[in-house]
CSV table of C-alpha atoms in Angstrom, one decimal:
chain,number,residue,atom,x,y,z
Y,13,UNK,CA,0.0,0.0,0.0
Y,14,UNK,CA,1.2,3.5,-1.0
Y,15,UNK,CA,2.1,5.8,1.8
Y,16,UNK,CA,-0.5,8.6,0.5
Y,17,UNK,CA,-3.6,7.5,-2.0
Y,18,UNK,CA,-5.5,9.2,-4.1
Y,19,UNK,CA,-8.1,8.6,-6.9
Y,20,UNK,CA,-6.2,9.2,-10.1
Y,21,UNK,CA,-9.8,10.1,-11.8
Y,22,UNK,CA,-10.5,11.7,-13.7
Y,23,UNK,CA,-12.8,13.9,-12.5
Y,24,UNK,CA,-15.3,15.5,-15.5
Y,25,UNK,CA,-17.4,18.0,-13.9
Y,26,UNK,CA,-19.2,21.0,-15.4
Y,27,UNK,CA,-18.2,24.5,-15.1
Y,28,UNK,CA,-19.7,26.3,-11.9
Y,29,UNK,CA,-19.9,22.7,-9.9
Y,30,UNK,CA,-18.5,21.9,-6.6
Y,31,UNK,CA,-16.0,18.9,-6.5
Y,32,UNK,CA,-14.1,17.9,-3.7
Y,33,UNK,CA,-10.8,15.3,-3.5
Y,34,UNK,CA,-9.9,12.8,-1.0
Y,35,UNK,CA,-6.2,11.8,0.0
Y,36,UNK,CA,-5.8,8.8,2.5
Y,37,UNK,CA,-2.0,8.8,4.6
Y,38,UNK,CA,-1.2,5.7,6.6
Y,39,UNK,CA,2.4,7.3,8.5
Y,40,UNK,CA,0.8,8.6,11.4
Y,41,UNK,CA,3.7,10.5,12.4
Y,42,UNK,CA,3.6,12.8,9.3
Y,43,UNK,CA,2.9,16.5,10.4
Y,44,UNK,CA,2.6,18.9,7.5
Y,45,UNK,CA,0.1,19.0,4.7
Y,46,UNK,CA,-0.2,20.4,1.4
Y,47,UNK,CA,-2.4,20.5,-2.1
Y,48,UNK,CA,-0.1,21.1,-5.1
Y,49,UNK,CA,-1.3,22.1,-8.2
Y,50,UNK,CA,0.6,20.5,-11.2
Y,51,UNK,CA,-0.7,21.5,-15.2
Y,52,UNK,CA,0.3,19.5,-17.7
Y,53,UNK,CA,4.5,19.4,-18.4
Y,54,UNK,CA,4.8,21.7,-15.5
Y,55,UNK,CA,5.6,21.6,-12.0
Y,56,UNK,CA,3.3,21.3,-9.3
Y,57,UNK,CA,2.5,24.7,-7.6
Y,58,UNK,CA,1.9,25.1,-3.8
Y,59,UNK,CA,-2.4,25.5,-3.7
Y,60,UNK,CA,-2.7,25.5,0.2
Y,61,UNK,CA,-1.0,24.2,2.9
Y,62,UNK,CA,-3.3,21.8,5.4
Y,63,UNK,CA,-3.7,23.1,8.9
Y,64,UNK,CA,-5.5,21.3,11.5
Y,65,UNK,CA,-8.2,23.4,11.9
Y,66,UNK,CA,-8.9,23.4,8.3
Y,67,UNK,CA,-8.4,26.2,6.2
Y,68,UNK,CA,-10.4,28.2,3.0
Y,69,UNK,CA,-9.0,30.2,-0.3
Y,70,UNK,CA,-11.3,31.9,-1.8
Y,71,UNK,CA,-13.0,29.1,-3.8
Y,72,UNK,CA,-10.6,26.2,-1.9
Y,73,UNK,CA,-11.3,24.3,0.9
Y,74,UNK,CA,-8.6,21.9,2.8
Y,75,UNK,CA,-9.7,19.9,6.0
Y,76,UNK,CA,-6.9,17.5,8.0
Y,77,UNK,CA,-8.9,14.2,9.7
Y,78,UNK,CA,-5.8,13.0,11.7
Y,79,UNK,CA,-8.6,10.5,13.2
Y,80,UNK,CA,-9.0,8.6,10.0
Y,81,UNK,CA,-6.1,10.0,8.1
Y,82,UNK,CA,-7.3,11.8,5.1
Y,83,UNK,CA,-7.2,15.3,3.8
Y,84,UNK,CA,-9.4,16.8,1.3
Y,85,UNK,CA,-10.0,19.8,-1.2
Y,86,UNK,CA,-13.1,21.2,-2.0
Y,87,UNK,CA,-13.5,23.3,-5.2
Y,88,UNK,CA,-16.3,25.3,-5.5
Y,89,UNK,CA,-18.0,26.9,-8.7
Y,90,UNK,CA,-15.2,25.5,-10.7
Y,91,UNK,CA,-13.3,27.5,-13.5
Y,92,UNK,CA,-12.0,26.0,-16.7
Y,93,UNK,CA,-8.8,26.6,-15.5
Y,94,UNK,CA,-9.1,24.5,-12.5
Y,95,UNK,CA,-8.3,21.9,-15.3
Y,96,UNK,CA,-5.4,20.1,-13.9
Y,97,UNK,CA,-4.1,17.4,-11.8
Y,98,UNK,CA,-4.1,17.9,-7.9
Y,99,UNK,CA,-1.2,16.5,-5.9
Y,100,UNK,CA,-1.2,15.9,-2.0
Y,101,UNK,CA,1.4,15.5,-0.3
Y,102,UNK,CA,2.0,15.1,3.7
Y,103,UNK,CA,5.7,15.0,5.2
Y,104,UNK,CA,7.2,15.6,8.6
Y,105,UNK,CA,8.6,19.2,9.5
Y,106,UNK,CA,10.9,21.0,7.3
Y,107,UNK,CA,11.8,17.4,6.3
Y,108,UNK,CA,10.8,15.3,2.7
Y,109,UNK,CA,7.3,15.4,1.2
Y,110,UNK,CA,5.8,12.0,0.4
Y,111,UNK,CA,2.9,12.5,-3.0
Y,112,UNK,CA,0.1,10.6,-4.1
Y,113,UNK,CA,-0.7,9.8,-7.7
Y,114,UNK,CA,-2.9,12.8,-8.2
Y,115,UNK,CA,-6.3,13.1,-8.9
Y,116,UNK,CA,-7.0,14.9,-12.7
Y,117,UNK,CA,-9.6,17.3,-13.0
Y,118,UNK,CA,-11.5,18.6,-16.0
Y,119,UNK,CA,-13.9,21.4,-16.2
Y,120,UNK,CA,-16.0,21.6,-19.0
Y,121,UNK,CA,-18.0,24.5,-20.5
P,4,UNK,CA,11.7,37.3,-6.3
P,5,UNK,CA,13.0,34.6,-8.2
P,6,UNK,CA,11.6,31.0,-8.3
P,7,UNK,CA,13.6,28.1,-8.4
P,8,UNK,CA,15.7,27.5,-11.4
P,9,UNK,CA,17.0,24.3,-12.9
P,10,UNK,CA,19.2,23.8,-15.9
P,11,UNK,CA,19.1,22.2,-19.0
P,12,UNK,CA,15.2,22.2,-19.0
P,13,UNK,CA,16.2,18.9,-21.2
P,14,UNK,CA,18.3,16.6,-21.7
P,15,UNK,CA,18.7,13.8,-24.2
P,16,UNK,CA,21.5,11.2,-23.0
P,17,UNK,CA,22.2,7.8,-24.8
P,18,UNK,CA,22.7,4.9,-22.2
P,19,UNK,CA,25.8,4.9,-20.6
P,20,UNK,CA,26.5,8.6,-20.6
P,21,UNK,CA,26.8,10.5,-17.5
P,22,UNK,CA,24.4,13.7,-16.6
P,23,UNK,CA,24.6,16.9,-14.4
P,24,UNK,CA,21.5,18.5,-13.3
P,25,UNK,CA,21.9,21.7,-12.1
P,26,UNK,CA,19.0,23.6,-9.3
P,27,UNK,CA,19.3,27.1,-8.0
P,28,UNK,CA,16.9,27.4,-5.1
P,29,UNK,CA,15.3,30.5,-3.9
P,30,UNK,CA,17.8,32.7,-2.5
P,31,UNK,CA,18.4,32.3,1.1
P,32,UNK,CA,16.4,28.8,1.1
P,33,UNK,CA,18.5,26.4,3.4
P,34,UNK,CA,16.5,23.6,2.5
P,35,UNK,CA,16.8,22.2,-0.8
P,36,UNK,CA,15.4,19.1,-2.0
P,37,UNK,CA,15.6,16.4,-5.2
P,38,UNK,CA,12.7,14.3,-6.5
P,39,UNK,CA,12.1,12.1,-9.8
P,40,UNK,CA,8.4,12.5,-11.3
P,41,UNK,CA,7.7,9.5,-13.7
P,42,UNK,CA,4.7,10.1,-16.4
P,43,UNK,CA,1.3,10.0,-14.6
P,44,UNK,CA,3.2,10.0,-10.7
P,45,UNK,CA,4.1,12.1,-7.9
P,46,UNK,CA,7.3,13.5,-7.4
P,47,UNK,CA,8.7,10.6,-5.8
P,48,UNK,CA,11.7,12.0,-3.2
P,49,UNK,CA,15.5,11.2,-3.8
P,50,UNK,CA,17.5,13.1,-1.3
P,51,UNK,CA,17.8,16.3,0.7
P,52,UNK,CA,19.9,18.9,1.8
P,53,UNK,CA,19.9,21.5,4.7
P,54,UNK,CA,22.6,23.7,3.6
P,55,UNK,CA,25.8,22.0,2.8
P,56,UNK,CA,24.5,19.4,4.6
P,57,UNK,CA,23.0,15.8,2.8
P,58,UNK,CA,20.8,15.3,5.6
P,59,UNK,CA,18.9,12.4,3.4
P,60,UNK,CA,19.8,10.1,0.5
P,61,UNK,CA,17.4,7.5,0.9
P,62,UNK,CA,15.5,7.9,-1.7
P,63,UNK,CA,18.4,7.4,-4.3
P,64,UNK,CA,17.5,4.5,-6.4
P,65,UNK,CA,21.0,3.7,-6.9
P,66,UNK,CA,24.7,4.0,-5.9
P,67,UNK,CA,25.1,5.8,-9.6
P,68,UNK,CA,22.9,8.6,-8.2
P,69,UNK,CA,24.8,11.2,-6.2
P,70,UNK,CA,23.7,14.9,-5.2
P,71,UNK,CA,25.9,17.4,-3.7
P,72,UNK,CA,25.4,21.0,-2.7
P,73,UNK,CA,28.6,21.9,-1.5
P,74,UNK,CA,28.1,25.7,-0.6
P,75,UNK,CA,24.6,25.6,0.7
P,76,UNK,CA,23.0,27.0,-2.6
P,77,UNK,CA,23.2,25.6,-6.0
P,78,UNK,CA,23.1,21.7,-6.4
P,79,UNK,CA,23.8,19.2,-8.7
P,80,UNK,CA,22.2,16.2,-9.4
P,81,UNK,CA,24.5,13.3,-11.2
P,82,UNK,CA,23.4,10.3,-13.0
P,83,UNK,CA,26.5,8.0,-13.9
P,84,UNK,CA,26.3,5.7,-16.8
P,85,UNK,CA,22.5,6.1,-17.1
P,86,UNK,CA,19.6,3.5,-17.8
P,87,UNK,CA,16.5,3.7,-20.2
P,88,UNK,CA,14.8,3.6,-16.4
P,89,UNK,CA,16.0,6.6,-15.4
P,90,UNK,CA,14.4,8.3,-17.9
P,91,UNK,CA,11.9,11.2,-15.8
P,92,UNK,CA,11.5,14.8,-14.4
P,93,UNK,CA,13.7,15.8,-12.1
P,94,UNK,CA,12.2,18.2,-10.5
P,95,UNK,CA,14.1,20.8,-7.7
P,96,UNK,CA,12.8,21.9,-4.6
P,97,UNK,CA,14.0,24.3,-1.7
P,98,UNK,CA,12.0,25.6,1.2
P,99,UNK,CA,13.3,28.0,4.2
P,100,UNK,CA,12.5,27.3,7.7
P,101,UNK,CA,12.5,30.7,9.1
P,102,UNK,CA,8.8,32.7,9.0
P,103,UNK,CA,6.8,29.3,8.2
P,104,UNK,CA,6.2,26.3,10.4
P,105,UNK,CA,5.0,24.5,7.9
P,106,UNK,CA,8.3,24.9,5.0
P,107,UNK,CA,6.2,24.8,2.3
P,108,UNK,CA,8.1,23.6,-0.8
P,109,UNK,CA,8.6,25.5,-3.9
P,110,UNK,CA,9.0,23.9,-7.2
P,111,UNK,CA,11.6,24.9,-10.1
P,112,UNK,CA,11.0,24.0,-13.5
P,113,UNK,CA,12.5,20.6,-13.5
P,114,UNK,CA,14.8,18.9,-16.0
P,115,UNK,CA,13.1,16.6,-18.3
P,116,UNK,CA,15.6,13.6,-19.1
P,117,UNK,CA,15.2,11.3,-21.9
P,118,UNK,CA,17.6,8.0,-22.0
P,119,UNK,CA,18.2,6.4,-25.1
């Protein structure tokens, strides 16, 4: 089992839906959280880091569940260029940053 | 301020050839960091540096794999007598520790390497 999961998609959604991305972790001791953004032949982009108390962008959303060991993303009204693939990643403190797969996303018009 | 920066953008090698990857990291980042990204993957870590330091090499697939960063800013990632398999992104990565608990990691361009 891979130490950080997510569904590789992809996800078709409309433009203007809500669409929200799970990421599963199984080391327990890992600390820091993040959502990169990665388009295609380019390289992935800090979108938010994860805190605890989960935290809001604008039209992002990222919760922590240390309980059950997930983090997600929430898009809401989703822009064409949201198109992309979203990367978590969780890591210890100032240390390396374990990624899933990422999860593709494509808005459509 | 200036990203990250990584040089060549490209490289084409034929097997058995050696390769220098080269990363500038953002100035005054102390922590720098290496990772391979395979088509349709995460970055998948190789090793790490704080400062001069190699704090962590196990992610190095290899003992033909060696990364140095000798005065705490640019690095340079070799490949000796490389494989078809080693064909990837490497991508570049350096993060400071002052002014964020959380060292958020910022991404250069990477260096897209093709093995023949």
């Amino acid at each position: 089992r891979k130490e950080v999961e997510q569904d590789p998609g992809p996800f078709n959604v409309p433009e203007g839906a809500t669409v929200a991305f799970n990421c599963t972790y199984s080391n327990s001791a890992s600390q820091s959280f993040f959502w990169y953004r990665q388009d295609c032949r380019k390289e992935p982009k800090l979108l938010m880091s994860v805190y605890s108390s989960g935290n809001e962008d604008g039209r992002f959303t990222a919760q922590l569940n240390r309980a059950s060991q997930y983090i997600s993303l929430l898009i809401r009204d989703s822009k064409l260029s949201d198109s992309a693939t979203y990367l978590c990643a969780g890591g210890n403190q100032g240390g390396k940053l374990i990624f899933g797969q990422g999860t593709e996303l494509s808005v459509k018009p | 301020g200036a990203g990250v920066s990584q040089s060549p953008r490209y490289k084409v090698a034929k097997r058995g050839q050696d390769v220098a990857l080269r990363c500038d990291p953002i100035s005054g980042h102390v922590s720098l960091f290496w990772y391979q990204q395979a088509l349709g993957q995460g970055p998948e870590f190789l090793t790490y540096f704080q400062n001069e330091a190699q704090l962590d090499k196990s992610g190095l697939p290899s003992d033909r794999f060696f990364a140095e960063r000798p005065e705490g800013s640019v690095s340079t990632l070799k490949i000796q007598r490389t494989q078809q398999e080693d064909s990837a992104v490497y991508l570049c990565a350096s993060s400071s520790p002052s002014g964020s608990s959380y060292n958020e990691q910022f991404f250069g361009p990477g260096t897209r390497l093709t093995v023949l």
